[in-house]
Amino acid sequence: MKYFNNVGKIAYEGAKSKNPFAFKYYNPEELVAGKTMEEQLRFSVAYWHTFTGDGSDPFGSGTMLRPWDKLTGMDQAKARLEAAFELFEKLNVPFFAFHDRDIAPEGDTLQETNENLDTIIALMKEYMKTSKTKVLWNTVNMFSHPRFVHGAATTCNADVFAYCAAQVKKGLETGKELGTENYVFWGGREGYETLLNTDLTLELDNLARFMHMAVDYAKEIGYTGQFLIEPKPKEPTKHQYDFDAQTVMAFLSKYDLKDHFKMNIEANHATLAAHNFQHELRMSRVNGVLGSVDANQGDTMLGWDTDEFPTDLYETTLAMYEILKNGGLGKGGLNFDAKPRRGSFEPEDLFLAHIAGMDSFAKGLKVASKLIEDQVFEKIIDDRYGSFKEGIGLEIISGKANFRTLEAYALQNKPINNKSGRQENIKAILNQYLLEF
Ligand code: XLS
Ligand code: CA
Ligand code: CA
């Protein structure tokens, strides 16, 4: 234990605790809705923000003080890994997630790059022998290097497509080697800047070809992790192909891929798509494709991906409501795809930020579980759609009605009566639950 000497093991001390390095709501062993909090929440640390992020922005260089930054190359990669397992143990998190290039640097050739990866993966396996922390998901970075300037699987350059295939092939082998629970596809540069130079059909067909190759290869090598697609509407490209959950579902249906993928829903990507977090979770849930969650939050005043640690209890409660209604996340989890602000640059801030996120979701879980136990929204919704349980409504639902019978009904019907939707009252009830439980 040498990277975070000022921080010990983070324990649950309860809501009255004033200790910043303690959980106030997250009590891993506590039972909520039939499972422990640890099992319900399945927290994961994002390797990129936590161990490689330097705090740079378009206007200034990095600010983060990280003990491993004295080193470079593979020495730095090894130190980061050691620091990672120290943080996992102190935070007591069950999972982490990474891109290939987060854990090991690129070499001069693809072969050298793969060798660097092999060295780190072997070391990671060693750490995992004595650690409880497993990999929630792995993925590959097909967006940072200049070779991806025109896209990855949707590039105009076939050599780049081939390179990406090699990279994902290695990613799936890594997933198998480490027993990762999921494999994520986030289309970093899969989108376009202008249609004036874009063959939209070819790009989308190629994206589907690529996904089919991935499905086939996973099957061939016996990789059993769940495949996830992570929607995002914009950034880095102006128009990302995986705009939102509904767009991705349409793509999967069109290309006969829908049996193989679920969604990894990120809160900040939902808001960038002009939805809210709950919308994307609900849309995925009701279509049976809610797979995992990137737990963060955006800023309503900023139009870009700020990846803040989630602290908005309203959002975490409604997210946990969807997740509980989904029967949990299965192989998925709550991955903190989030970074401390540029001004929160000390190593301790990594702990404080995760504690804030974990406590916010723990509280959300408790409130959501109570809301479901009391059937608060269920009763409201049941009552609101009551007209479909009898009479003409029942005929519509059961398929007996058609335009003629409905016209006949409408012609003889008395004036139509609507009832109030009572939105303000419902929000007040939600507030009562938030303050009480
Ligand atoms: C970027 C994405 C990315 C994915 C993994 O906006 O959130 O970090 O989660 O490639
Ligand atoms: Ca993400
Ligand atoms: Ca993001």
mmCIF file of C-alpha atoms in Angstrom, residues 4-255:
data_model
loop_
_atom_site.group_PDB
_atom_site.id
_atom_site.type_symbol
_atom_site.label_atom_id
_atom_site.label_comp_id
_atom_site.label_asym_id
_atom_site.label_seq_id
_atom_site.Cartn_x
_atom_site.Cartn_y
_atom_site.Cartn_z
ATOM 1 C CA PHE A 4 -2.703 6.493 -1.210
ATOM 2 C CA ASN A 5 -1.026 6.624 2.190
ATOM 3 C CA ASN A 6 -3.382 9.260 3.562
ATOM 4 C CA VAL A 7 -6.430 7.074 3.020
ATOM 5 C CA GLY A 8 -7.386 3.890 4.860
ATOM 6 C CA LYS A 9 -10.136 1.398 4.156
ATOM 7 C CA ILE A 10 -13.429 3.214 3.623
ATOM 8 C CA ALA A 11 -16.047 1.919 6.059
ATOM 9 C CA TYR A 12 -19.760 2.483 6.449
ATOM 10 C CA GLU A 13 -20.369 4.854 9.367
ATOM 11 C CA GLY A 14 -23.986 5.881 8.789
ATOM 12 C CA ALA A 15 -25.760 9.120 7.918
ATOM 13 C CA LYS A 16 -24.607 11.012 11.023
ATOM 14 C CA SER A 17 -20.894 10.516 10.323
ATOM 15 C CA LYS A 18 -18.812 13.629 9.678
ATOM 16 C CA ASN A 19 -15.838 11.613 8.415
ATOM 17 C CA PRO A 20 -15.335 12.490 4.746
ATOM 18 C CA PHE A 21 -13.578 9.154 4.201
ATOM 19 C CA ALA A 22 -16.572 7.038 5.233
ATOM 20 C CA PHE A 23 -19.771 5.863 3.577
ATOM 21 C CA LYS A 24 -22.919 7.505 4.946
ATOM 22 C CA TYR A 25 -25.479 5.409 3.027
ATOM 23 C CA TYR A 26 -23.584 2.670 1.213
ATOM 24 C CA ASN A 27 -23.509 -0.300 3.522
ATOM 25 C CA PRO A 28 -22.413 -3.203 1.301
ATOM 26 C CA GLU A 29 -23.930 -5.918 3.497
ATOM 27 C CA GLU A 30 -27.284 -4.270 4.137
ATOM 28 C CA LEU A 31 -30.245 -5.983 2.515
ATOM 29 C CA VAL A 32 -32.415 -3.868 0.231
ATOM 30 C CA ALA A 33 -35.167 -5.441 -1.894
ATOM 31 C CA GLY A 34 -33.937 -8.959 -1.206
ATOM 32 C CA LYS A 35 -30.241 -8.538 -2.022
ATOM 33 C CA THR A 36 -27.254 -6.887 -0.396
ATOM 34 C CA MET A 37 -26.448 -3.350 -1.499
ATOM 35 C CA GLU A 38 -23.236 -4.661 -2.993
ATOM 36 C CA GLU A 39 -25.194 -7.126 -5.143
ATOM 37 C CA GLN A 40 -27.825 -4.571 -6.135
ATOM 38 C CA LEU A 41 -25.435 -1.783 -7.060
ATOM 39 C CA ARG A 42 -22.449 -3.653 -8.545
ATOM 40 C CA PHE A 43 -20.199 -0.574 -8.457
ATOM 41 C CA SER A 44 -17.309 -0.280 -10.871
ATOM 42 C CA VAL A 45 -14.342 2.114 -11.122
ATOM 43 C CA ALA A 46 -13.477 3.478 -14.583
ATOM 44 C CA TYR A 47 -9.750 2.983 -15.157
ATOM 45 C CA TRP A 48 -9.451 5.819 -17.692
ATOM 46 C CA HIS A 49 -10.764 8.650 -15.549
ATOM 47 C CA THR A 50 -9.300 7.377 -12.299
ATOM 48 C CA PHE A 51 -5.826 6.266 -13.320
ATOM 49 C CA THR A 52 -5.029 7.861 -16.667
ATOM 50 C CA GLY A 53 -7.059 11.084 -16.683
ATOM 51 C CA ASP A 54 -4.815 14.101 -16.157
ATOM 52 C CA GLY A 55 -7.358 16.917 -15.873
ATOM 53 C CA SER A 56 -6.413 18.620 -19.133
ATOM 54 C CA ASP A 57 -9.082 20.532 -21.055
ATOM 55 C CA PRO A 58 -9.029 22.406 -24.399
ATOM 56 C CA PHE A 59 -7.674 25.490 -22.596
ATOM 57 C CA GLY A 60 -5.043 24.063 -20.322
ATOM 58 C CA SER A 61 -2.794 21.173 -19.437
ATOM 59 C CA GLY A 62 -3.241 18.505 -16.801
ATOM 60 C CA THR A 63 -3.670 19.396 -13.132
ATOM 61 C CA MET A 64 -4.000 15.976 -11.500
ATOM 62 C CA LEU A 65 -1.352 14.999 -8.948
ATOM 63 C CA ARG A 66 -0.813 11.291 -9.404
ATOM 64 C CA PRO A 67 2.075 9.469 -7.721
ATOM 65 C CA TRP A 68 2.586 7.191 -10.762
ATOM 66 C CA ASP A 69 3.144 10.135 -13.104
ATOM 67 C CA LYS A 70 6.828 10.303 -12.148
ATOM 68 C CA LEU A 71 7.194 7.224 -14.355
ATOM 69 C CA THR A 72 6.632 6.697 -18.084
ATOM 70 C CA GLY A 73 5.842 3.863 -20.510
ATOM 71 C CA MET A 74 5.455 0.352 -19.154
ATOM 72 C CA ASP A 75 6.829 1.333 -15.730
ATOM 73 C CA GLN A 76 4.016 3.823 -15.402
ATOM 74 C CA ALA A 77 1.470 1.244 -16.611
ATOM 75 C CA LYS A 78 2.653 -1.206 -13.939
ATOM 76 C CA ALA A 79 2.537 1.448 -11.217
ATOM 77 C CA ARG A 80 -0.983 2.459 -12.256
ATOM 78 C CA LEU A 81 -2.113 -1.135 -11.996
ATOM 79 C CA GLU A 82 -0.657 -1.470 -8.530
ATOM 80 C CA ALA A 83 -2.324 1.795 -7.495
ATOM 81 C CA ALA A 84 -5.593 0.596 -9.013
ATOM 82 C CA PHE A 85 -5.757 -2.512 -6.857
ATOM 83 C CA GLU A 86 -4.885 -0.429 -3.786
ATOM 84 C CA LEU A 87 -7.812 1.894 -4.530
ATOM 85 C CA PHE A 88 -10.199 -0.999 -5.296
ATOM 86 C CA GLU A 89 -9.390 -2.623 -1.982
ATOM 87 C CA LYS A 90 -9.712 0.567 0.049
ATOM 88 C CA LEU A 91 -12.991 1.483 -1.617
ATOM 89 C CA ASN A 92 -14.164 -2.131 -1.446
ATOM 90 C CA VAL A 93 -15.559 -2.068 -4.989
ATOM 91 C CA PRO A 94 -16.476 -5.321 -6.726
ATOM 92 C CA PHE A 95 -15.653 -4.201 -10.292
ATOM 93 C CA PHE A 96 -13.627 -2.011 -12.627
ATOM 94 C CA ALA A 97 -13.720 -1.270 -16.358
ATOM 95 C CA PHE A 98 -11.016 -0.363 -18.860
ATOM 96 C CA HIS A 99 -10.035 0.279 -22.486
ATOM 97 C CA ASP A 100 -7.018 -1.569 -23.872
ATOM 98 C CA ARG A 101 -5.007 1.658 -24.151
ATOM 99 C CA ASP A 102 -5.766 2.694 -20.566
ATOM 100 C CA ILE A 103 -3.869 -0.238 -19.150
ATOM 101 C CA ALA A 104 -0.901 -0.455 -21.539
ATOM 102 C CA PRO A 105 0.740 2.023 -23.917
ATOM 103 C CA GLU A 106 0.904 1.616 -27.684
ATOM 104 C CA GLY A 107 4.186 0.326 -29.070
ATOM 105 C CA ASP A 108 5.689 1.140 -32.466
ATOM 106 C CA THR A 109 3.805 -1.711 -34.139
ATOM 107 C CA LEU A 110 0.551 -3.536 -33.454
ATOM 108 C CA GLN A 111 2.598 -6.531 -32.403
ATOM 109 C CA GLU A 112 4.550 -4.516 -29.839
ATOM 110 C CA THR A 113 1.316 -2.971 -28.595
ATOM 111 C CA ASN A 114 -0.160 -6.441 -28.096
ATOM 112 C CA GLU A 115 2.948 -7.542 -26.235
ATOM 113 C CA ASN A 116 2.605 -4.581 -23.878
ATOM 114 C CA LEU A 117 -0.995 -5.609 -23.286
ATOM 115 C CA ASP A 118 -0.034 -9.216 -22.624
ATOM 116 C CA THR A 119 2.459 -8.131 -19.950
ATOM 117 C CA ILE A 120 -0.112 -6.019 -18.117
ATOM 118 C CA ILE A 121 -2.916 -8.569 -18.461
ATOM 119 C CA ALA A 122 -0.697 -11.260 -16.932
ATOM 120 C CA LEU A 123 0.043 -8.917 -14.008
ATOM 121 C CA MET A 124 -3.638 -8.002 -13.685
ATOM 122 C CA LYS A 125 -4.497 -11.694 -13.427
ATOM 123 C CA GLU A 126 -1.990 -12.016 -10.607
ATOM 124 C CA TYR A 127 -3.578 -9.118 -8.668
ATOM 125 C CA MET A 128 -7.021 -10.581 -9.287
ATOM 126 C CA LYS A 129 -6.035 -13.844 -7.607
ATOM 127 C CA THR A 130 -5.993 -12.158 -4.209
ATOM 128 C CA SER A 131 -8.463 -9.331 -4.862
ATOM 129 C CA LYS A 132 -12.242 -9.529 -4.881
ATOM 130 C CA THR A 133 -12.436 -6.925 -7.669
ATOM 131 C CA LYS A 134 -13.348 -8.274 -11.100
ATOM 132 C CA VAL A 135 -13.742 -6.679 -14.521
ATOM 133 C CA LEU A 136 -17.268 -5.413 -15.192
ATOM 134 C CA TRP A 137 -16.371 -4.719 -18.798
ATOM 135 C CA ASN A 138 -13.498 -4.181 -21.117
ATOM 136 C CA THR A 139 -13.450 -2.355 -24.411
ATOM 137 C CA VAL A 140 -10.937 -0.998 -26.897
ATOM 138 C CA ASN A 141 -9.990 2.576 -27.648
ATOM 139 C CA MET A 142 -10.626 3.184 -31.344
ATOM 140 C CA PHE A 143 -10.870 6.961 -31.089
ATOM 141 C CA SER A 144 -7.723 8.591 -29.611
ATOM 142 C CA HIS A 145 -5.037 7.712 -32.141
ATOM 143 C CA PRO A 146 -4.872 9.817 -35.368
ATOM 144 C CA ARG A 147 -5.446 6.659 -37.475
ATOM 145 C CA PHE A 148 -9.118 6.852 -36.440
ATOM 146 C CA VAL A 149 -9.524 10.361 -37.849
ATOM 147 C CA HIS A 150 -12.202 9.203 -40.336
ATOM 148 C CA GLY A 151 -13.801 6.626 -38.055
ATOM 149 C CA ALA A 152 -13.071 3.088 -36.899
ATOM 150 C CA ALA A 153 -15.474 0.434 -38.252
ATOM 151 C CA THR A 154 -17.166 3.237 -40.227
ATOM 152 C CA THR A 155 -13.967 4.638 -41.738
ATOM 153 C CA CYS A 156 -13.495 5.303 -45.454
ATOM 154 C CA ASN A 157 -10.129 3.498 -45.224
ATOM 155 C CA ALA A 158 -10.235 -0.316 -45.370
ATOM 156 C CA ASP A 159 -6.790 -0.572 -43.712
ATOM 157 C CA VAL A 160 -8.226 1.139 -40.644
ATOM 158 C CA PHE A 161 -11.198 -1.245 -40.641
ATOM 159 C CA ALA A 162 -8.730 -4.160 -40.622
ATOM 160 C CA TYR A 163 -6.715 -2.585 -37.792
ATOM 161 C CA CYS A 164 -9.905 -2.180 -35.748
ATOM 162 C CA ALA A 165 -10.837 -5.812 -36.345
ATOM 163 C CA ALA A 166 -7.437 -6.847 -35.013
ATOM 164 C CA GLN A 167 -7.919 -4.591 -32.000
ATOM 165 C CA VAL A 168 -11.385 -5.905 -31.093
ATOM 166 C CA LYS A 169 -10.206 -9.484 -31.683
ATOM 167 C CA LYS A 170 -7.534 -8.868 -29.063
ATOM 168 C CA GLY A 171 -10.132 -7.175 -26.832
ATOM 169 C CA LEU A 172 -12.348 -10.260 -26.919
ATOM 170 C CA GLU A 173 -9.379 -12.503 -26.171
ATOM 171 C CA THR A 174 -8.575 -10.205 -23.224
ATOM 172 C CA GLY A 175 -12.189 -10.483 -22.085
ATOM 173 C CA LYS A 176 -11.998 -14.243 -22.193
ATOM 174 C CA GLU A 177 -8.630 -14.342 -20.414
ATOM 175 C CA LEU A 178 -9.837 -12.122 -17.552
ATOM 176 C CA GLY A 179 -13.399 -13.423 -17.447
ATOM 177 C CA THR A 180 -14.933 -9.983 -17.992
ATOM 178 C CA GLU A 181 -18.686 -9.843 -17.410
ATOM 179 C CA ASN A 182 -19.385 -7.656 -20.462
ATOM 180 C CA TYR A 183 -17.722 -6.238 -23.537
ATOM 181 C CA VAL A 184 -18.668 -2.659 -24.471
ATOM 182 C CA PHE A 185 -18.858 -1.064 -27.911
ATOM 183 C CA TRP A 186 -18.885 2.694 -27.700
ATOM 184 C CA GLY A 187 -18.635 4.148 -31.194
ATOM 185 C CA GLY A 188 -16.148 6.892 -30.393
ATOM 186 C CA ARG A 189 -15.526 8.030 -33.976
ATOM 187 C CA GLU A 190 -18.432 6.138 -35.540
ATOM 188 C CA GLY A 191 -20.392 9.006 -36.998
ATOM 189 C CA TYR A 192 -19.950 11.752 -39.538
ATOM 190 C CA GLU A 193 -19.077 15.415 -39.849
ATOM 191 C CA THR A 194 -20.730 16.177 -43.206
ATOM 192 C CA LEU A 195 -22.902 14.129 -45.555
ATOM 193 C CA LEU A 196 -21.195 15.860 -48.502
ATOM 194 C CA ASN A 197 -18.305 13.378 -48.338
ATOM 195 C CA THR A 198 -20.031 10.465 -46.574
ATOM 196 C CA ASP A 199 -21.362 7.185 -47.964
ATOM 197 C CA LEU A 200 -23.910 6.693 -45.209
ATOM 198 C CA THR A 201 -25.125 3.319 -46.447
ATOM 199 C CA LEU A 202 -21.644 1.829 -46.740
ATOM 200 C CA GLU A 203 -20.635 3.117 -43.310
ATOM 201 C CA LEU A 204 -23.683 1.653 -41.576
ATOM 202 C CA ASP A 205 -23.430 -1.636 -43.487
ATOM 203 C CA ASN A 206 -19.765 -1.851 -42.493
ATOM 204 C CA LEU A 207 -20.594 -1.164 -38.864
ATOM 205 C CA ALA A 208 -23.028 -4.090 -38.984
ATOM 206 C CA ARG A 209 -20.456 -6.295 -40.736
ATOM 207 C CA PHE A 210 -17.998 -5.449 -37.976
ATOM 208 C CA MET A 211 -20.496 -6.291 -35.225
ATOM 209 C CA HIS A 212 -21.316 -9.638 -36.865
ATOM 210 C CA MET A 213 -17.607 -10.455 -37.033
ATOM 211 C CA ALA A 214 -17.321 -9.669 -33.321
ATOM 212 C CA VAL A 215 -20.308 -11.878 -32.483
ATOM 213 C CA ASP A 216 -18.854 -14.718 -34.567
ATOM 214 C CA TYR A 217 -15.389 -14.431 -33.059
ATOM 215 C CA ALA A 218 -16.704 -14.348 -29.478
ATOM 216 C CA LYS A 219 -18.610 -17.528 -30.221
ATOM 217 C CA GLU A 220 -15.574 -19.120 -31.837
ATOM 218 C CA ILE A 221 -13.307 -18.545 -28.819
ATOM 219 C CA GLY A 222 -16.014 -19.164 -26.215
ATOM 220 C CA TYR A 223 -16.141 -15.641 -24.773
ATOM 221 C CA THR A 224 -19.368 -15.525 -22.784
ATOM 222 C CA GLY A 225 -19.487 -11.884 -21.658
ATOM 223 C CA GLN A 226 -22.598 -9.871 -22.570
ATOM 224 C CA PHE A 227 -22.134 -7.526 -25.558
ATOM 225 C CA LEU A 228 -23.203 -3.952 -24.851
ATOM 226 C CA ILE A 229 -23.589 -0.912 -27.092
ATOM 227 C CA GLU A 230 -23.287 2.486 -25.451
ATOM 228 C CA PRO A 231 -25.390 5.160 -27.164
ATOM 229 C CA LYS A 232 -24.185 8.752 -27.438
ATOM 230 C CA PRO A 233 -25.630 11.415 -29.756
ATOM 231 C CA LYS A 234 -22.599 13.607 -30.451
ATOM 232 C CA GLU A 235 -18.978 14.164 -29.428
ATOM 233 C CA PRO A 236 -16.463 13.469 -30.794
ATOM 234 C CA THR A 237 -18.316 13.421 -34.139
ATOM 235 C CA LYS A 238 -21.081 15.874 -34.872
ATOM 236 C CA HIS A 239 -23.541 13.049 -35.472
ATOM 237 C CA GLN A 240 -22.808 9.718 -33.777
ATOM 238 C CA TYR A 241 -24.496 6.687 -35.365
ATOM 239 C CA ASP A 242 -25.458 5.248 -31.936
ATOM 240 C CA PHE A 243 -27.459 8.383 -31.139
ATOM 241 C CA ASP A 244 -29.693 6.983 -28.391
ATOM 242 C CA ALA A 245 -31.228 3.691 -27.253
ATOM 243 C CA GLN A 246 -34.036 3.738 -29.824
ATOM 244 C CA THR A 247 -31.653 4.479 -32.700
ATOM 245 C CA VAL A 248 -29.385 1.625 -31.626
ATOM 246 C CA MET A 249 -32.343 -0.763 -31.330
ATOM 247 C CA ALA A 250 -33.456 0.108 -34.864
ATOM 248 C CA PHE A 251 -29.912 -0.537 -36.144
ATOM 249 C CA LEU A 252 -29.730 -3.891 -34.345
ATOM 250 C CA SER A 253 -33.123 -4.950 -35.718
ATOM 251 C CA LYS A 254 -32.329 -3.931 -39.283
ATOM 252 C CA TYR A 255 -29.043 -5.845 -39.307
#
